Amino acid sequence: MKTLILSSFATIITAVAVNAQDLEQVKKTIDAEKFSEARKSLKGMVASAPDKGKNFFYLGQVYLALEKQDSAKIYFDKGKAAKDAGHLNLIGLGQLELLDGNKSAAETNFTNALALSKKKNTEEQIFISQAYLKAATPDASKALTAAKAAVASDPKSALAQIALGDAFVANNNVNDAYVAYRTASELDKSLLRGPMQLAIITRNAQAFPEALKAFNDVLVTNPNYGPAYREKAETNLAWAYAKKSVFEAKIAEALEDYKKYMSLTDVSTDARIKYADFLILSKKWKELETEALSIQKSDKINPKVYKYLGYAYAENGNPEGAIKSLTEYMSKVDAKRVNGKDYLYLGKAKLASSMDDKGVITNQTKFNDAVANLTKAAELNPLLNTEFTEIGIKLYTGKAYLEAAKLFELAVKNTSSKSFSRDSYLLGNSILFYAENKTEAQKAALTAEFARANQAFADAIKASPNTQDAYYNKGQLNRVIGTKESNAQAVLDYEGYVKTVIAKGETETSKPAVKENLFDAYSFIGANYATTDKVKAIENFKKAAEINPADTFVKESLQALSK
């Protein structure tokens, strides 16, 4: 959805009818996504024609496309005083307020802009609709209201139909979005964004071959239309992630398409930054490092370069370089722009510097610092759970069980993940294995950990009731805890294990490891029932004896109970 809306952006901010010939040319430049070139032209235009408010507004929009909000505000503030269409800049300022989460202030700006507009306010409503969609917290409902107002103001405006399509997509109404984009294409056959948006809808339905054909049809109309190559690249990338067997082939095609896109747009720092974003999605870490270093040589002030270097260094085995670069990045940008993945990579880099190749912690302070960053990553983006699982398994393999538990706790924050049951099981195991050889005094300090482990095993069982080892290890945990209450719970856990295993039949019960666990479970259950339920105790000891008739404890227990 985000790609679809962003791909409409260039059309929305460029194709609204204006009289100035130089602005018409800039519009074509922006539509080709040569934002740096457009910025240069617009700067000259606002200097030579300070009474033209639209020039300021479009320049501010270009800065927003380049993620430079401070610069955008400067030109919106200057442009709102212009005699000709200065009110458009109030919409730009409202858009900035929405990006900062100030909805009330934004709506005041929008209301003032509409009050100053002409009766036919199509373009104002279009921009207001787009502002709601690109807000820090998008408001799809208000975006749709504004888009419908734009269409009502001018039913024959292809751009209003594009805005309407974007709003419908944001409201999860793909069918009406399709109609709106198709109508836009019929109203203005030269407007390539209409068929582009239709192709994006096709791609989002995972009809990748059909989407690629649609983008190629756009390129037949205009072989040098760069944005179509970018969307082809996105389509091949989506195909690569959807089907592992074609990953490498489609990634290669995607990168070629994106290089073509860059060759047809401007090879500015801004375009190269976008290419770096694409390399991250393509998992081309060596290429990302090379590209980021190259960008750094030509643009030493762009903070995103530090982010890319941090990611690349982390993936390419240079944790200290990653820590330095990501710390630099976070110090240079607004805290709102630092996302979960940024903290993930910083945490991974710090983690790597705190342990050896076998996953053994060598620096506890660095490890604790890494966990703090990873915790922040989980708070910002619980969907990163697979990353936490991967790190946790490495620690678990290195027998750093308590440390592994901290990572599995982050993984299970995403309760809807496909690996939730497994991650919960590993969390329980981590605490069990850490605690099983501890002294009574040491175990007394693990009350919170034991409660968490019991809950983790319970979560694993609830998510996957046939996972027999979760029952067994939960029983083991409660035996390790060793209180009267935990021993009673262990009996219930072992009974759950027995029931689950027996239900699977002889194929399962005949396995050596399972027989050993069954013997252990029956023996413990029998021993705990010995003073409260003689019949159950004898029943379980007899089952234990069937598995291992030579066991002294079982034989002696049966003899004592039979007297």
Coordinates of C-alpha atoms in Angstrom, one line a residue:
M1 CA 0.0 0.0 0.0
K2 CA 2.8 2.4 0.9
T3 CA 4.6 1.9 -2.4
L4 CA 1.3 2.5 -4.2
I5 CA 0.7 5.7 -2.5
L6 CA 4.2 7.0 -2.8
S7 CA 4.3 6.2 -6.5
S8 CA 1.3 8.5 -7.0
F9 CA 3.0 11.3 -5.2
A10 CA 5.0 12.6 -8.2
T11 CA 1.9 12.9 -10.3
I12 CA -0.1 14.6 -7.6
I13 CA 2.4 17.3 -6.9
T14 CA 3.3 17.9 -10.6
A15 CA 0.4 17.5 -12.9
V16 CA -2.1 20.1 -11.3
A17 CA -2.7 22.7 -14.0
V18 CA -0.7 25.9 -13.7
N19 CA 0.1 28.7 -16.1
A20 CA 3.9 29.3 -15.7
Q21 CA 5.8 27.5 -18.5
D22 CA 8.9 27.0 -16.3
L23 CA 6.8 25.3 -13.7
E24 CA 5.3 23.0 -16.4
Q25 CA 8.9 21.9 -17.2
V26 CA 9.7 21.3 -13.6
K27 CA 6.6 19.2 -13.3
K28 CA 7.9 16.9 -16.0
T29 CA 11.2 16.7 -14.1
I30 CA 9.5 15.7 -10.9
D31 CA 7.4 13.2 -12.7
A32 CA 10.6 11.6 -13.9
E33 CA 11.6 11.6 -10.2
K34 CA 14.6 13.8 -10.8
F35 CA 14.0 15.5 -7.5
S36 CA 17.5 17.1 -7.1
E37 CA 17.2 18.7 -10.5
A38 CA 13.7 19.9 -9.7
R39 CA 14.9 21.4 -6.5
K40 CA 17.6 23.3 -8.3
S41 CA 15.1 24.7 -10.8
L42 CA 12.5 25.6 -8.2
K43 CA 15.1 27.4 -6.1
G44 CA 15.8 29.7 -9.0
M45 CA 12.1 30.2 -9.6
V46 CA 11.2 31.2 -6.1
A47 CA 14.1 33.7 -6.1
S48 CA 13.0 35.3 -9.4
A49 CA 9.3 35.2 -8.8
P50 CA 8.7 35.5 -5.0
D51 CA 5.0 36.4 -5.6
K52 CA 4.2 32.9 -7.0
G53 CA 3.1 30.8 -4.1
K54 CA 2.9 27.6 -6.1
N55 CA 6.7 27.6 -6.7
F56 CA 7.3 27.6 -3.0
F57 CA 4.7 24.9 -2.4
Y58 CA 6.2 22.6 -5.0
L59 CA 9.7 23.2 -3.7
G60 CA 8.5 22.3 -0.2
Q61 CA 6.9 19.2 -1.6
V62 CA 10.1 18.2 -3.3
Y63 CA 12.0 18.6 0.0
L64 CA 9.4 16.4 1.7
A65 CA 10.0 13.7 -1.0
L66 CA 13.7 14.0 -0.1
E67 CA 12.8 13.6 3.6
K68 CA 14.1 17.1 4.5
Q69 CA 11.2 18.5 6.6
D70 CA 13.1 21.4 8.0
S71 CA 13.9 22.7 4.5
A72 CA 10.3 22.1 3.4
K73 CA 9.0 24.2 6.3
I74 CA 11.3 27.1 5.4
Y75 CA 9.7 27.3 1.9
F76 CA 6.2 26.7 3.0
D77 CA 6.5 29.6 5.6
K78 CA 7.9 31.9 2.9
G79 CA 5.4 30.9 0.3
K80 CA 2.2 31.4 2.4
A81 CA 2.7 35.2 2.1
A82 CA 2.9 35.1 -1.7
K83 CA 0.0 37.0 -3.5
D84 CA -0.6 34.3 -6.0
A85 CA -1.7 30.9 -4.6
G86 CA 0.2 31.4 -1.3
H87 CA -2.6 29.6 0.5
L88 CA -1.4 26.3 -0.9
N89 CA 1.6 26.5 1.4
L90 CA -0.8 26.3 4.4
I91 CA -1.6 22.8 3.2
G92 CA 2.2 22.1 3.1
L93 CA 2.4 23.4 6.7
G94 CA -0.5 21.2 7.6
Q95 CA 1.2 18.2 6.1
L96 CA 4.2 18.9 8.3
E97 CA 2.0 19.1 11.4
L98 CA 0.5 15.7 10.5
L99 CA 4.0 14.3 10.2
D100 CA 4.7 15.5 13.7
G101 CA 1.4 14.1 14.9
N102 CA -0.3 17.4 15.5
K103 CA -3.7 16.7 13.9
S104 CA -5.6 19.7 15.3
A105 CA -3.0 22.2 14.0
A106 CA -2.9 20.5 10.6
E107 CA -6.7 20.7 10.3
T108 CA -6.6 24.4 11.1
N109 CA -4.2 25.0 8.3
F110 CA -6.3 22.9 5.9
T111 CA -9.4 24.9 6.8
N112 CA -7.7 28.2 6.3
A113 CA -6.3 27.1 3.0
L114 CA -9.7 26.0 1.7
A115 CA -11.2 29.3 2.9
L116 CA -8.7 31.2 0.7
S117 CA -9.2 28.9 -2.3
K118 CA -11.4 29.5 -5.3
K119 CA -14.8 27.8 -5.5
K120 CA -13.3 25.0 -7.5
N121 CA -10.8 23.7 -5.0
T122 CA -9.8 20.4 -6.7
E123 CA -6.1 20.7 -6.2
E124 CA -6.4 21.8 -2.6
Q125 CA -8.5 18.7 -1.8
I126 CA -6.1 16.5 -3.7
F127 CA -3.1 17.7 -1.6
I128 CA -5.1 17.5 1.7
S129 CA -6.0 13.9 0.8
Q130 CA -2.4 13.0 0.2
A131 CA -1.3 14.7 3.4
Y132 CA -3.6 12.5 5.5
L133 CA -2.2 9.4 3.8
K134 CA 1.4 10.4 4.5
A135 CA 0.8 11.5 8.1
A136 CA 2.7 9.9 11.0
T137 CA -0.6 8.2 11.8
P138 CA -2.4 8.0 8.4
D139 CA -6.1 8.9 8.5
A140 CA -7.6 6.9 5.6
S141 CA -11.1 8.1 6.3
K142 CA -10.3 11.8 6.1
A143 CA -8.1 11.2 3.0
L144 CA -11.1 9.6 1.3
T145 CA -13.4 12.5 2.3
A146 CA -11.0 15.0 0.7
A147 CA -10.4 12.8 -2.4
K148 CA -14.2 12.5 -2.9
A149 CA -14.5 16.3 -2.6
A150 CA -11.8 16.7 -5.2
V151 CA -13.7 14.5 -7.6
A152 CA -16.9 16.3 -6.9
S153 CA -15.2 19.6 -7.6
D154 CA -13.9 18.4 -11.0
P155 CA -15.3 14.9 -12.1
K156 CA -13.1 15.0 -15.2
S157 CA -9.8 15.5 -13.2
A158 CA -7.6 12.5 -13.8
L159 CA -5.5 13.6 -10.8
A160 CA -8.5 13.6 -8.5
Q161 CA -9.3 10.1 -9.6
I162 CA -5.7 9.1 -8.8
A163 CA -6.1 10.6 -5.3
L164 CA -9.4 8.8 -4.9
G165 CA -7.7 5.5 -5.8
D166 CA -5.0 6.1 -3.3
A167 CA -7.6 6.8 -0.6
F168 CA -9.6 3.7 -1.4
V169 CA -6.4 1.6 -1.2
A170 CA -5.7 3.1 2.3
N171 CA -9.2 2.1 3.2
N172 CA -8.6 -1.5 2.0
N173 CA -11.1 -1.0 -0.8
V174 CA -9.1 -2.4 -3.7
N175 CA -12.1 -2.8 -6.0
D176 CA -13.1 0.8 -6.0
A177 CA -9.5 1.9 -6.2
Y178 CA -9.1 -0.2 -9.4
V179 CA -12.2 1.7 -10.8
A180 CA -10.7 5.1 -9.9
Y181 CA -7.3 4.3 -11.4
R182 CA -9.0 3.0 -14.6
T183 CA -11.1 6.1 -14.8
A184 CA -8.0 8.3 -14.5
S185 CA -6.4 6.4 -17.4
E186 CA -9.5 6.9 -19.5
L187 CA -9.7 10.6 -18.7
D188 CA -6.0 11.2 -19.6
K189 CA -4.3 8.6 -21.6
S190 CA -1.0 10.4 -21.4
L191 CA -1.0 10.1 -17.6
L192 CA 1.1 6.9 -17.1
R193 CA 0.4 6.8 -13.3
G194 CA -3.1 5.4 -13.9
P195 CA -1.9 2.1 -15.6
M196 CA 1.1 2.1 -13.2
Q197 CA -1.3 2.0 -10.2
L198 CA -3.4 -0.7 -11.8
A199 CA -0.2 -2.8 -12.2
I200 CA 0.7 -2.2 -8.6
I201 CA -2.7 -3.5 -7.5
T202 CA -2.0 -6.6 -9.6
R203 CA 1.4 -7.0 -8.0
N204 CA 0.0 -6.7 -4.5
A205 CA -2.3 -9.6 -5.4
Q206 CA 0.9 -11.6 -6.0
A207 CA 0.1 -11.9 -9.7
F208 CA 3.7 -11.1 -10.5
P209 CA 4.0 -12.1 -14.2
E210 CA 0.8 -10.1 -15.0
A211 CA 2.1 -7.1 -13.1
L212 CA 5.5 -7.2 -15.0
K213 CA 3.6 -7.4 -18.3
A214 CA 1.6 -4.3 -17.3
F215 CA 4.7 -2.3 -16.4
N216 CA 6.3 -3.4 -19.7
D217 CA 3.2 -2.1 -21.5
V218 CA 3.8 1.3 -19.8
L219 CA 7.3 1.2 -21.1
V220 CA 6.1 0.6 -24.6
T221 CA 4.3 3.9 -24.4
N222 CA 7.4 5.6 -23.0
P223 CA 10.6 3.5 -23.0
N224 CA 12.4 6.1 -20.9
Y225 CA 9.8 6.4 -18.1
G226 CA 12.1 5.7 -15.1
P227 CA 9.4 5.0 -12.4
A228 CA 8.2 2.0 -14.4
Y229 CA 11.6 0.4 -14.0
R230 CA 11.5 1.1 -10.3
E231 CA 8.1 -0.6 -10.0
K232 CA 9.4 -3.5 -12.1
A233 CA 12.2 -3.8 -9.6
E234 CA 9.8 -3.8 -6.7
T235 CA 7.8 -6.5 -8.4
N236 CA 10.8 -8.8 -8.9
L237 CA 11.8 -8.2 -5.3
A238 CA 8.4 -9.2 -4.1
W239 CA 8.4 -12.2 -6.3
A240 CA 11.9 -13.2 -4.9
Y241 CA 10.6 -13.0 -1.3
A242 CA 7.4 -14.8 -2.1
K243 CA 9.1 -17.8 -3.7
K244 CA 12.5 -19.0 -2.4
S245 CA 13.3 -21.1 -5.4
V246 CA 13.5 -18.0 -7.6
F247 CA 15.1 -15.7 -5.0
E248 CA 18.5 -15.2 -6.6
A249 CA 17.2 -14.9 -10.2
K250 CA 14.5 -12.4 -9.3
I251 CA 16.9 -10.4 -7.1
A252 CA 19.3 -10.1 -10.0
E253 CA 16.5 -8.9 -12.3
A254 CA 15.3 -6.5 -9.6
L255 CA 18.8 -4.9 -9.3
E256 CA 19.1 -4.5 -13.0
D257 CA 15.7 -2.9 -13.2
Y258 CA 16.6 -0.5 -10.4
K259 CA 19.9 0.4 -12.1
K260 CA 17.9 1.2 -15.2
Y261 CA 15.6 3.4 -13.1
M262 CA 18.6 5.2 -11.7
S263 CA 20.1 5.7 -15.2
L264 CA 16.9 7.3 -16.4
T265 CA 16.4 9.5 -13.3
D266 CA 19.2 11.6 -11.7
V267 CA 22.2 9.8 -10.2
S268 CA 22.2 12.2 -7.3
T269 CA 22.8 11.4 -3.7
D270 CA 19.1 11.1 -3.2
A271 CA 18.7 8.5 -6.0
R272 CA 21.7 6.6 -4.6
I273 CA 20.2 6.7 -1.2
K274 CA 17.1 5.0 -2.6
Y275 CA 19.3 2.4 -4.3
A276 CA 20.9 1.7 -1.0
D277 CA 17.4 1.1 0.5
F278 CA 16.9 -1.4 -2.3
L279 CA 20.2 -3.2 -1.6
I280 CA 19.1 -3.7 2.0
L281 CA 15.9 -5.4 0.8
S282 CA 17.9 -7.4 -1.7
K283 CA 20.4 -8.5 1.1
K284 CA 23.4 -7.4 -1.0
W285 CA 25.5 -6.4 2.0
K286 CA 28.9 -6.2 0.3
E287 CA 27.4 -4.0 -2.5
L288 CA 25.7 -1.9 0.2
E289 CA 29.0 -1.2 2.0
T290 CA 30.6 -0.2 -1.3
E291 CA 27.7 2.1 -2.3
A292 CA 27.5 3.7 1.2
L293 CA 31.3 4.4 1.2
S294 CA 31.0 5.9 -2.2
I295 CA 28.0 8.1 -1.2
Q296 CA 30.0 9.2 1.9
K297 CA 32.8 10.5 -0.3
S298 CA 30.4 12.7 -2.3
D299 CA 28.0 13.7 0.5
K300 CA 29.6 13.8 3.9
I301 CA 26.6 15.4 5.6
N302 CA 23.8 12.9 4.7
P303 CA 23.1 11.0 8.0
K304 CA 21.5 8.0 6.2
V305 CA 25.0 7.0 5.0
Y306 CA 25.9 6.1 8.6
K307 CA 22.8 3.9 8.8
Y308 CA 23.7 2.0 5.7
L309 CA 27.3 1.6 6.7
G310 CA 26.1 0.3 10.1
Y311 CA 23.8 -2.3 8.5
A312 CA 26.5 -3.3 6.0
Y313 CA 29.3 -3.6 8.6
A314 CA 27.0 -5.6 10.9
E315 CA 26.3 -8.1 8.2
N316 CA 29.8 -8.2 6.8
G317 CA 31.5 -9.1 10.1
N318 CA 32.7 -5.6 11.3
P319 CA 30.7 -5.1 14.6
E320 CA 32.8 -2.2 15.9
G321 CA 32.4 -0.4 12.6
A322 CA 28.6 -1.0 12.8
I323 CA 28.4 0.3 16.4
K324 CA 30.3 3.5 15.5
S325 CA 28.3 4.1 12.3
L326 CA 24.8 3.5 13.9
T327 CA 25.6 5.5 17.0
E328 CA 26.7 8.4 14.7
Y329 CA 23.4 8.0 12.7
M330 CA 21.2 8.1 15.8
S331 CA 23.0 11.2 17.1
K332 CA 22.4 13.1 13.9
V333 CA 18.7 12.4 13.2
D334 CA 15.4 13.1 14.9
A335 CA 14.7 10.3 17.4
K336 CA 11.4 9.7 15.6
R337 CA 13.3 8.6 12.5
V338 CA 15.2 5.8 14.4
N339 CA 13.2 2.6 13.9
G340 CA 13.2 -0.9 15.3
K341 CA 15.5 -2.3 12.6
D342 CA 18.1 0.4 13.5
Y343 CA 18.2 -0.7 17.1
L344 CA 18.2 -4.3 16.0
Y345 CA 21.4 -3.9 14.0
L346 CA 23.0 -1.8 16.8
G347 CA 22.1 -4.5 19.3
K348 CA 23.4 -7.3 17.0
A349 CA 26.7 -5.5 16.5
K350 CA 27.1 -5.0 20.2
L351 CA 26.2 -8.6 20.9
A352 CA 28.8 -9.8 18.4
S353 CA 31.4 -7.8 20.2
S354 CA 30.4 -9.3 23.5
M355 CA 30.8 -13.0 22.7
D356 CA 33.1 -15.4 20.9
D357 CA 32.4 -17.4 17.8
K358 CA 30.8 -20.2 19.8
G359 CA 28.3 -17.9 21.4
V360 CA 30.0 -17.7 24.8
I361 CA 29.6 -14.3 26.5
T362 CA 33.0 -12.7 27.1
N363 CA 31.9 -9.2 28.1
Q364 CA 28.7 -9.1 30.2
T365 CA 28.5 -5.3 30.2
K366 CA 28.5 -5.2 26.4
F367 CA 26.0 -8.0 26.4
N368 CA 23.6 -6.1 28.7
D369 CA 24.0 -3.0 26.5
A370 CA 23.1 -5.1 23.4
V371 CA 20.0 -6.5 25.1
A372 CA 18.8 -3.0 25.9
N373 CA 19.1 -2.1 22.2
L374 CA 17.3 -5.3 21.1
T375 CA 14.6 -4.6 23.7
K376 CA 14.1 -1.2 22.2
A377 CA 13.9 -2.8 18.7
A378 CA 11.2 -5.2 19.9
E379 CA 9.2 -2.3 21.4
L380 CA 9.3 -0.5 18.1
N381 CA 8.7 -3.5 15.9
P382 CA 7.6 -6.8 17.4
L383 CA 7.6 -8.3 13.9
L384 CA 11.4 -8.6 14.2
N385 CA 10.8 -11.7 16.3
T386 CA 12.7 -14.0 13.8
E387 CA 15.8 -12.0 14.3
F388 CA 15.6 -12.4 18.1
T389 CA 15.0 -16.1 17.7
E390 CA 18.1 -16.5 15.6
I391 CA 20.3 -14.7 18.1
G392 CA 18.7 -16.6 21.0
I393 CA 19.4 -20.0 19.4
K394 CA 23.1 -19.0 19.0
L395 CA 23.3 -18.2 22.7
Y396 CA 21.3 -21.3 23.6
T397 CA 23.8 -23.4 21.5
G398 CA 26.6 -21.8 23.4
K399 CA 24.9 -22.7 26.7
A400 CA 24.4 -19.1 27.6
Y401 CA 21.0 -20.0 28.8
L402 CA 19.9 -17.1 30.9
E403 CA 21.1 -14.7 28.2
A404 CA 19.3 -16.7 25.5
A405 CA 16.1 -16.5 27.6
K406 CA 16.3 -12.7 27.3
L407 CA 16.3 -13.0 23.5
F408 CA 13.4 -15.5 23.4
E409 CA 11.4 -13.2 25.7
L410 CA 11.7 -10.6 22.9
A411 CA 10.7 -13.1 20.2
V412 CA 7.5 -14.1 22.0
K413 CA 6.3 -10.5 22.1
N414 CA 4.9 -11.3 18.7
T415 CA 2.2 -13.7 19.8
S416 CA 0.9 -14.1 16.2
S417 CA 4.1 -15.3 14.8
K418 CA 4.3 -18.8 13.2
S419 CA 7.2 -19.7 15.5
F420 CA 5.5 -18.5 18.8
S421 CA 5.1 -22.1 20.1
R422 CA 8.7 -23.0 19.4
D423 CA 10.0 -19.7 20.8
S424 CA 8.0 -20.1 24.0
Y425 CA 9.3 -23.7 24.4
L426 CA 12.9 -22.5 23.9
L427 CA 12.3 -19.7 26.5
G428 CA 11.1 -22.3 29.0
N429 CA 14.0 -24.6 28.2
S430 CA 16.6 -21.8 28.6
I431 CA 15.5 -21.0 32.2
L432 CA 15.2 -24.7 33.0
F433 CA 18.7 -25.6 31.8
Y434 CA 20.1 -22.5 33.5
A435 CA 18.5 -23.4 36.9
E436 CA 18.8 -27.2 37.0
N437 CA 22.3 -27.3 38.5
K438 CA 21.9 -24.3 40.8
T439 CA 22.0 -24.4 44.6
E440 CA 18.9 -23.9 46.7
A441 CA 20.0 -20.4 47.6
Q442 CA 20.6 -19.6 43.9
K443 CA 17.2 -21.0 42.9
A444 CA 15.6 -18.9 45.6
A445 CA 16.6 -15.8 43.6
L446 CA 14.9 -17.1 40.4
T447 CA 11.3 -16.8 41.4
A448 CA 10.4 -14.4 38.6
E449 CA 12.3 -16.5 36.0
F450 CA 10.6 -19.7 37.1
A451 CA 7.2 -18.1 36.8
R452 CA 8.1 -16.9 33.3
A453 CA 9.3 -20.3 32.3
N454 CA 6.1 -22.0 33.5
Q455 CA 4.1 -19.5 31.5
A456 CA 6.3 -20.0 28.5
F457 CA 5.8 -23.8 28.5
A458 CA 2.1 -23.2 29.1
D459 CA 2.0 -20.9 26.0
A460 CA 3.8 -23.4 23.9
I461 CA 1.3 -26.1 24.9
K462 CA -1.7 -23.9 24.2
A463 CA -0.3 -22.9 20.8
S464 CA 0.6 -26.5 20.0
P465 CA -1.1 -29.1 22.3
N466 CA 0.6 -32.1 20.7
T467 CA 4.1 -30.8 21.5
Q468 CA 4.9 -33.5 24.1
D469 CA 8.3 -32.3 25.2
A470 CA 6.8 -29.0 26.4
Y471 CA 4.7 -31.0 28.9
Y472 CA 7.8 -33.1 30.0
N473 CA 10.1 -30.1 30.3
K474 CA 7.5 -28.2 32.2
G475 CA 7.4 -31.1 34.6
Q476 CA 11.2 -31.0 34.8
L477 CA 11.1 -27.3 35.6
N478 CA 8.7 -27.8 38.4
R479 CA 10.8 -30.6 39.9
V480 CA 13.8 -28.2 39.8
I481 CA 11.8 -25.6 41.7
G482 CA 11.2 -28.3 44.3
T483 CA 8.4 -26.8 46.4
K484 CA 5.4 -28.8 47.5
E485 CA 3.2 -26.7 45.1
S486 CA 5.6 -27.1 42.2
N487 CA 5.9 -30.9 42.7
A488 CA 2.1 -31.1 42.5
Q489 CA 2.2 -29.1 39.3
A490 CA 4.9 -31.4 38.0
V491 CA 2.6 -34.4 38.4
L492 CA 0.0 -32.7 36.2
D493 CA 2.7 -31.8 33.7
Y494 CA 3.9 -35.4 33.5
E495 CA 0.4 -36.7 33.2
G496 CA -0.1 -34.3 30.2
Y497 CA 3.1 -35.8 28.7
V498 CA 1.9 -39.4 29.2
K499 CA -1.5 -38.6 27.7
T500 CA 0.0 -36.9 24.7
V501 CA 2.5 -39.6 24.0
I502 CA 0.1 -42.5 24.5
A503 CA -2.3 -40.9 22.0
K504 CA 0.3 -41.0 19.3
G505 CA 0.5 -44.8 19.6
E506 CA 3.2 -47.5 19.7
T507 CA 5.3 -45.8 17.0
E508 CA 6.0 -43.0 19.4
T509 CA 6.0 -44.9 22.7
S510 CA 8.6 -47.4 21.4
K511 CA 11.3 -44.7 20.8
P512 CA 14.1 -45.1 23.3
A513 CA 14.1 -41.4 24.4
V514 CA 10.4 -41.5 24.9
K515 CA 10.5 -44.7 26.9
E516 CA 13.1 -43.1 29.1
N517 CA 10.9 -40.0 29.6
L518 CA 7.9 -42.2 30.3
F519 CA 9.8 -44.1 32.9
D520 CA 10.8 -40.9 34.6
A521 CA 7.3 -39.5 34.5
Y522 CA 5.6 -42.7 35.8
S523 CA 8.2 -43.0 38.6
F524 CA 7.7 -39.4 39.7
I525 CA 3.9 -39.6 39.5
G526 CA 3.9 -42.8 41.5
A527 CA 6.2 -41.4 44.2
N528 CA 4.0 -38.3 44.6
Y529 CA 0.8 -40.3 44.9
A530 CA 2.3 -42.8 47.4
T531 CA 1.0 -40.9 50.5
T532 CA -2.2 -39.6 49.0
D533 CA -3.6 -42.1 46.5
K534 CA -2.2 -45.7 46.9
V535 CA -4.1 -47.0 43.8
K536 CA -2.7 -44.4 41.5
A537 CA 0.8 -44.8 42.9
I538 CA 0.8 -48.5 42.3
E539 CA -0.7 -48.0 38.8
N540 CA 2.1 -45.7 37.8
F541 CA 4.9 -47.7 39.4
K542 CA 3.7 -50.8 37.5
K543 CA 3.9 -48.9 34.3
A544 CA 7.4 -47.7 35.2
A545 CA 8.3 -51.4 35.9
E546 CA 7.1 -52.5 32.5
I547 CA 9.7 -50.1 31.0
N548 CA 12.5 -50.9 33.4
P549 CA 11.7 -53.9 35.7
A550 CA 15.3 -53.9 37.2
D551 CA 15.0 -50.4 38.7
T552 CA 15.6 -50.7 42.4
F553 CA 13.5 -47.7 43.5
V554 CA 10.5 -48.8 41.5
K555 CA 10.7 -52.4 42.8
E556 CA 11.1 -51.3 46.4
S557 CA 8.2 -48.8 46.1
L558 CA 5.9 -51.4 44.7
Q559 CA 6.8 -53.8 47.5
A560 CA 6.2 -51.2 50.2
L561 CA 2.8 -50.2 48.7
S562 CA 1.7 -53.8 48.4
K563 CA 2.0 -54.5 52.1

